[in-house]
Coordinates of C-alpha atoms in Angstrom, one line a residue:
M1 CA -10.0 132.3 10.4
S2 CA -8.4 129.6 12.2
T3 CA -6.8 126.3 10.2
D4 CA -5.7 124.1 12.1
E5 CA -2.9 122.2 11.8
P6 CA -1.9 118.9 10.5
T7 CA -1.5 116.7 14.1
P8 CA 2.1 114.8 13.7
P9 CA 1.8 111.1 13.4
P10 CA 3.3 108.9 16.5
E11 CA 6.6 107.7 17.1
P12 CA 7.0 104.3 16.2
T13 CA 7.9 102.7 19.8
P14 CA 11.8 100.4 19.7
P15 CA 11.4 96.7 20.0
I16 CA 11.3 95.2 23.5
E17 CA 15.1 93.7 24.0
P18 CA 14.6 90.1 25.6
T19 CA 16.3 90.5 29.0
P20 CA 19.0 88.0 28.7
P21 CA 19.5 85.7 31.7
P22 CA 21.2 85.7 35.0
E23 CA 25.1 83.9 35.1
S24 CA 24.5 81.2 36.8
T25 CA 27.7 81.5 39.2
P26 CA 29.1 77.7 39.6
P27 CA 28.7 75.7 42.5
A28 CA 31.2 76.0 45.1
E29 CA 33.5 72.9 45.6
P30 CA 31.5 70.4 48.4
A31 CA 34.0 70.9 51.5
R32 CA 36.4 67.8 51.3
A33 CA 36.6 65.7 54.7
D34 CA 39.8 66.4 55.3
A35 CA 40.5 69.6 54.5
V36 CA 42.3 71.5 58.1
G37 CA 40.8 74.5 58.5
P38 CA 37.6 76.1 59.1
T39 CA 35.5 75.9 56.9
R40 CA 34.0 79.5 55.2
A41 CA 30.3 79.2 57.1
D42 CA 32.3 78.9 60.4
A43 CA 34.9 81.9 59.2
V44 CA 32.2 84.2 58.7
G45 CA 29.7 83.2 61.4
P46 CA 26.2 82.1 62.0
A47 CA 24.3 82.4 59.3
R48 CA 21.2 85.0 59.3
A49 CA 17.9 84.1 58.6
D50 CA 17.3 87.3 56.5
A51 CA 21.2 87.4 55.2
V52 CA 20.6 84.5 52.8
E53 CA 17.4 83.4 51.3
P54 CA 17.1 79.9 50.3
G55 CA 17.4 79.7 46.4
D56 CA 19.7 82.7 45.4
P57 CA 22.3 82.3 43.5
A58 CA 24.5 84.6 44.5
H59 CA 24.9 82.4 48.3
P60 CA 24.7 79.4 47.4
V61 CA 23.8 77.1 51.1
A62 CA 26.5 74.6 51.8
P63 CA 26.8 71.3 50.7
T64 CA 26.4 68.8 54.0
P65 CA 29.7 67.4 54.3
M66 CA 31.0 63.4 53.1
P67 CA 31.3 61.8 56.6
K68 CA 35.8 60.5 57.0
A69 CA 36.5 57.7 54.7
K70 CA 38.7 54.9 56.8
L71 CA 42.2 54.9 55.1
P72 CA 43.6 51.8 54.5
N73 CA 46.1 49.9 57.2
L74 CA 49.8 50.6 55.1
A75 CA 51.2 48.1 57.2
L76 CA 48.3 45.1 56.7
R77 CA 48.4 45.8 53.0
R78 CA 52.4 45.3 53.5
L79 CA 51.9 42.1 55.7
R80 CA 50.2 40.4 53.1
A81 CA 52.0 41.4 49.5
G82 CA 55.3 39.8 51.8
F83 CA 53.4 36.5 51.7
K84 CA 52.8 36.7 47.9
P85 CA 56.0 37.0 46.8
S86 CA 56.8 37.7 42.7
R87 CA 59.0 36.0 39.8
G88 CA 61.8 38.0 41.2
Q89 CA 61.7 37.9 45.3
A90 CA 61.7 33.9 44.2
I91 CA 64.6 34.1 41.9
V92 CA 66.9 36.2 44.6
A93 CA 65.9 33.5 47.2
V94 CA 67.5 30.5 45.0
V95 CA 69.8 32.6 43.9
L96 CA 70.9 33.5 47.6
A97 CA 70.2 29.5 48.6
L98 CA 72.7 28.7 45.8
V99 CA 75.0 31.4 47.6
A100 CA 74.4 29.6 50.9
C101 CA 75.5 25.9 49.7
M102 CA 78.5 26.9 48.0
A103 CA 79.9 28.9 51.1
V104 CA 79.3 25.9 53.1
V105 CA 80.6 23.5 51.0
Q106 CA 84.0 26.3 51.2
V107 CA 83.4 26.2 55.0
R108 CA 84.2 22.2 55.1
V109 CA 86.6 21.9 52.6
N110 CA 88.3 24.9 54.4
R111 CA 88.4 23.2 57.3
A112 CA 89.3 19.7 55.7
D113 CA 92.2 21.4 54.7
D114 CA 93.4 22.9 58.4
G115 CA 95.5 19.5 58.9
Y116 CA 97.5 20.5 56.6
Q117 CA 97.8 24.2 57.1
N118 CA 98.7 23.8 60.3
A119 CA 101.0 21.0 60.2
R120 CA 105.3 21.7 60.6
R121 CA 107.5 21.7 57.7
E122 CA 108.6 18.3 59.2
D123 CA 105.6 16.9 60.0
L124 CA 104.6 17.1 55.9
I125 CA 108.0 16.1 54.8
A126 CA 107.4 11.9 56.9
I127 CA 104.0 12.5 55.1
L128 CA 104.9 13.0 51.9
D129 CA 107.4 10.4 52.7
G130 CA 105.0 8.4 53.5
L131 CA 103.1 8.7 50.4
G132 CA 106.0 7.8 48.2
Q133 CA 106.4 4.6 49.7
N134 CA 103.2 3.4 48.9
T135 CA 103.6 4.7 45.9
R136 CA 106.8 3.2 44.9
R137 CA 105.0 -0.2 46.5
L138 CA 101.9 -0.3 44.5
E139 CA 103.7 0.4 41.0
S140 CA 106.1 -2.6 42.1
E141 CA 103.2 -4.8 42.6
I142 CA 101.9 -4.1 38.8
A143 CA 105.1 -4.0 37.3
E144 CA 104.9 -7.6 39.4
L145 CA 101.5 -8.9 38.3
Q146 CA 102.6 -7.3 35.0
A147 CA 105.6 -9.4 34.5
R148 CA 103.4 -12.5 35.5
K149 CA 100.6 -12.3 33.0
N150 CA 103.4 -11.8 30.3
S151 CA 105.1 -14.8 31.8
L152 CA 102.0 -17.0 32.3
A153 CA 101.0 -16.2 27.9
S154 CA 104.4 -16.2 26.7
S155 CA 105.9 -19.0 28.1
A156 CA 106.0 -22.6 26.3
D157 CA 104.8 -25.2 29.6
K158 CA 102.0 -22.5 31.2
A159 CA 101.5 -25.0 33.8
Q160 CA 104.5 -24.9 35.5
T161 CA 105.3 -21.7 35.4
A162 CA 101.8 -21.1 37.3
R163 CA 102.9 -23.9 39.2
E164 CA 106.0 -21.8 40.1
Q165 CA 104.4 -17.9 40.3
A166 CA 101.5 -20.1 42.5
E167 CA 104.5 -21.2 45.4
Q168 CA 105.7 -17.9 45.4
Q169 CA 102.4 -16.0 46.1
V170 CA 102.4 -18.8 48.8
R171 CA 105.6 -17.1 50.3
V172 CA 104.1 -14.3 50.0
L173 CA 101.4 -14.6 51.7
G174 CA 103.1 -16.7 54.0
I175 CA 105.0 -14.4 55.5
L176 CA 102.0 -11.1 55.3
A177 CA 100.3 -14.2 57.9
G178 CA 103.1 -14.5 60.0
T179 CA 103.6 -18.5 59.0
M180 CA 106.6 -18.7 57.2
P181 CA 109.8 -16.8 58.6
A182 CA 111.2 -13.2 57.2
Q183 CA 114.7 -11.0 56.5
G184 CA 115.4 -8.2 55.8
P185 CA 116.7 -4.6 55.9
G186 CA 114.8 -3.2 58.9
V187 CA 114.8 -2.1 62.4
R188 CA 115.5 -3.0 66.1
I189 CA 113.3 -0.7 68.6
T190 CA 114.4 -1.2 72.1
L191 CA 111.4 0.3 74.7
N192 CA 112.5 0.4 78.8
D193 CA 109.8 0.5 80.4
P194 CA 111.1 1.1 84.7
D195 CA 108.4 2.2 85.6
G196 CA 106.1 -0.3 83.9
K197 CA 103.7 2.3 83.1
M198 CA 103.4 1.0 78.5
Q199 CA 99.9 0.2 78.0
S200 CA 98.7 -1.7 75.2
S201 CA 98.0 1.6 73.5
N202 CA 101.3 2.3 73.5
L203 CA 102.4 -0.4 71.5
L204 CA 99.5 -0.4 69.5
D205 CA 100.2 3.0 68.1
A206 CA 103.9 1.8 67.8
I207 CA 102.9 -1.3 65.2
E208 CA 100.3 1.1 63.3
E209 CA 103.5 3.7 63.0
L210 CA 105.8 0.9 61.4
R211 CA 103.3 -0.5 59.7
D212 CA 102.4 3.2 58.3
A213 CA 105.6 3.5 57.4
G214 CA 105.6 0.3 55.2
A215 CA 106.5 -2.2 57.5
E216 CA 106.1 -5.6 55.7
A217 CA 106.5 -8.3 58.7
I218 CA 106.5 -7.4 62.7
Q219 CA 107.3 -9.7 65.9
I220 CA 108.4 -8.4 69.1
N221 CA 110.6 -9.2 72.2
G222 CA 111.7 -12.5 69.2
S223 CA 108.7 -14.5 70.3
V224 CA 105.4 -13.4 68.9
R225 CA 104.4 -12.6 65.1
V226 CA 102.2 -9.2 65.0
V227 CA 99.6 -10.3 62.2
A228 CA 96.2 -7.9 61.0
S229 CA 94.5 -10.4 63.9
T230 CA 97.0 -9.5 66.6
D231 CA 95.0 -8.4 69.8
L232 CA 97.0 -6.5 73.2
T233 CA 95.7 -6.6 76.2
D234 CA 97.1 -4.7 79.3
D235 CA 98.3 -7.3 82.0
A236 CA 100.1 -4.5 84.7
P237 CA 103.4 -4.5 84.6
G238 CA 103.4 -5.8 81.2
V239 CA 101.1 -6.3 78.0
K240 CA 99.6 -9.9 76.3
V241 CA 99.7 -9.7 72.6
D242 CA 97.9 -12.8 71.2
G243 CA 97.1 -13.9 74.6
E244 CA 100.7 -14.8 75.6
K245 CA 102.7 -12.1 78.5
V246 CA 106.1 -9.2 77.4
N247 CA 107.5 -7.0 79.5
S248 CA 110.3 -4.5 79.4
P249 CA 112.1 -4.1 77.7
Y250 CA 110.1 -4.3 74.5
V251 CA 111.9 -5.3 71.4
I252 CA 109.6 -4.6 68.7
E253 CA 112.5 -5.8 65.1
A254 CA 109.8 -4.3 61.7
I255 CA 110.8 -5.6 57.8
G256 CA 111.1 -2.3 55.7
E257 CA 112.8 0.7 54.1
S258 CA 115.0 0.8 57.2
H259 CA 115.1 4.7 56.9
N260 CA 111.1 5.5 56.3
L261 CA 110.7 3.0 59.5
A262 CA 113.6 4.7 61.7
E263 CA 111.9 8.6 60.2
A264 CA 108.5 7.2 62.1
A265 CA 109.6 6.1 64.7
N266 CA 111.5 9.3 65.7
F267 CA 108.8 11.2 64.0
P268 CA 107.8 14.1 66.4
G269 CA 104.6 13.3 69.0
G270 CA 105.4 9.6 67.7
L271 CA 106.5 6.6 69.7
V272 CA 110.1 7.9 70.8
S273 CA 108.3 10.8 72.6
E274 CA 105.7 9.3 73.3
V275 CA 108.0 6.7 75.6
T276 CA 110.2 9.1 76.7
G277 CA 107.3 12.0 78.0
P278 CA 106.5 12.8 81.4
Q279 CA 103.8 10.2 81.1
I280 CA 105.3 7.2 80.3
G281 CA 109.3 7.9 81.8
G282 CA 111.3 5.0 79.8
T283 CA 114.0 5.4 77.0
A284 CA 114.0 4.4 73.6
E285 CA 116.5 3.3 71.3
V286 CA 116.1 3.3 67.5
T287 CA 118.6 1.0 65.6
E288 CA 118.9 0.8 61.3
L289 CA 119.9 -3.1 60.5
P290 CA 121.1 -4.2 56.7
L291 CA 119.5 -7.7 57.7
V292 CA 116.9 -8.4 60.2
Q293 CA 115.4 -11.3 60.5
I294 CA 112.0 -12.4 62.0
T295 CA 112.1 -16.3 63.2
A296 CA 108.7 -15.5 65.0
L297 CA 105.4 -18.0 63.4
H298 CA 101.9 -16.6 64.1
A299 CA 100.1 -20.0 64.4
A300 CA 96.9 -19.5 61.6
D301 CA 93.6 -20.4 63.2
E302 CA 90.9 -22.0 61.5
H303 CA 87.9 -19.6 60.0
R304 CA 84.9 -20.5 61.3
Y305 CA 82.5 -18.1 59.2
A306 CA 84.9 -17.1 56.6
R307 CA 85.2 -19.2 52.8
P308 CA 87.3 -18.3 50.3
A309 CA 84.6 -16.5 47.6
P310 CA 84.9 -18.0 43.6
S311 CA 86.5 -16.3 41.2
P312 CA 84.3 -13.3 39.5
T313 CA 86.4 -14.3 36.3
K314 CA 84.8 -17.7 36.5

């Protein structure tokens, strides 16, 4: 008798595990427009239709290259920036302008001093002597005016004192104007011009040198008084002084500090050098005198236009 064996139960089916999604491949970097060298597609060769299928994640399609961007013109940008200076550049420009101005001023000062820097020792000594004499003369005038003021203030008879001082002032002004004779220490300068080459400019230089040295009264050939309005013109052979003809030898007499006047005449490049030089070829003699008498007078002309101005104290 056969017995039926029990049928074993069926084995349980294992649960189906979900299939993980395929790992996404990172997108390939787009090809740069400025990249150097061939792209990957160019290196591999032309793509085959049966090698790469569209949509295949393992072989993504290369993106279309971007058009090359235009680079800015660097020179144009710098030029534009140059027309718009910054604050620092403006400050630097102002500082440079100030430095340039100071340099110009310094150059002008140096040029003004070149005359004294290049002068010889004798010239500088003569210039200092002239300045010293002018200073002493001005100090003397200041002291005289101060004494006159004190005399007027302390005098019992102020009218008489004022009258005396006015008369003294008239005498002084008369000497300066050439309307009164004068005497005092000074020099006599004798200029010989055998060839008649002396001109009015030579006599004018002599007068100016004596004036600069402190001459207070001057006459030429004992007949012509030299004043502020004296004019000299050429009249070869000879010179006309205030319309009067004077000829060689020219004798110039001047009153003043005799040593200073003689030094001014003998100054290198001055009157004596000019007359004895090759241009004129004459001779010059300078004599210091303790007393020089000037008797020539100047006839003062009546002024047509100039009139005394009112006193500023009134």
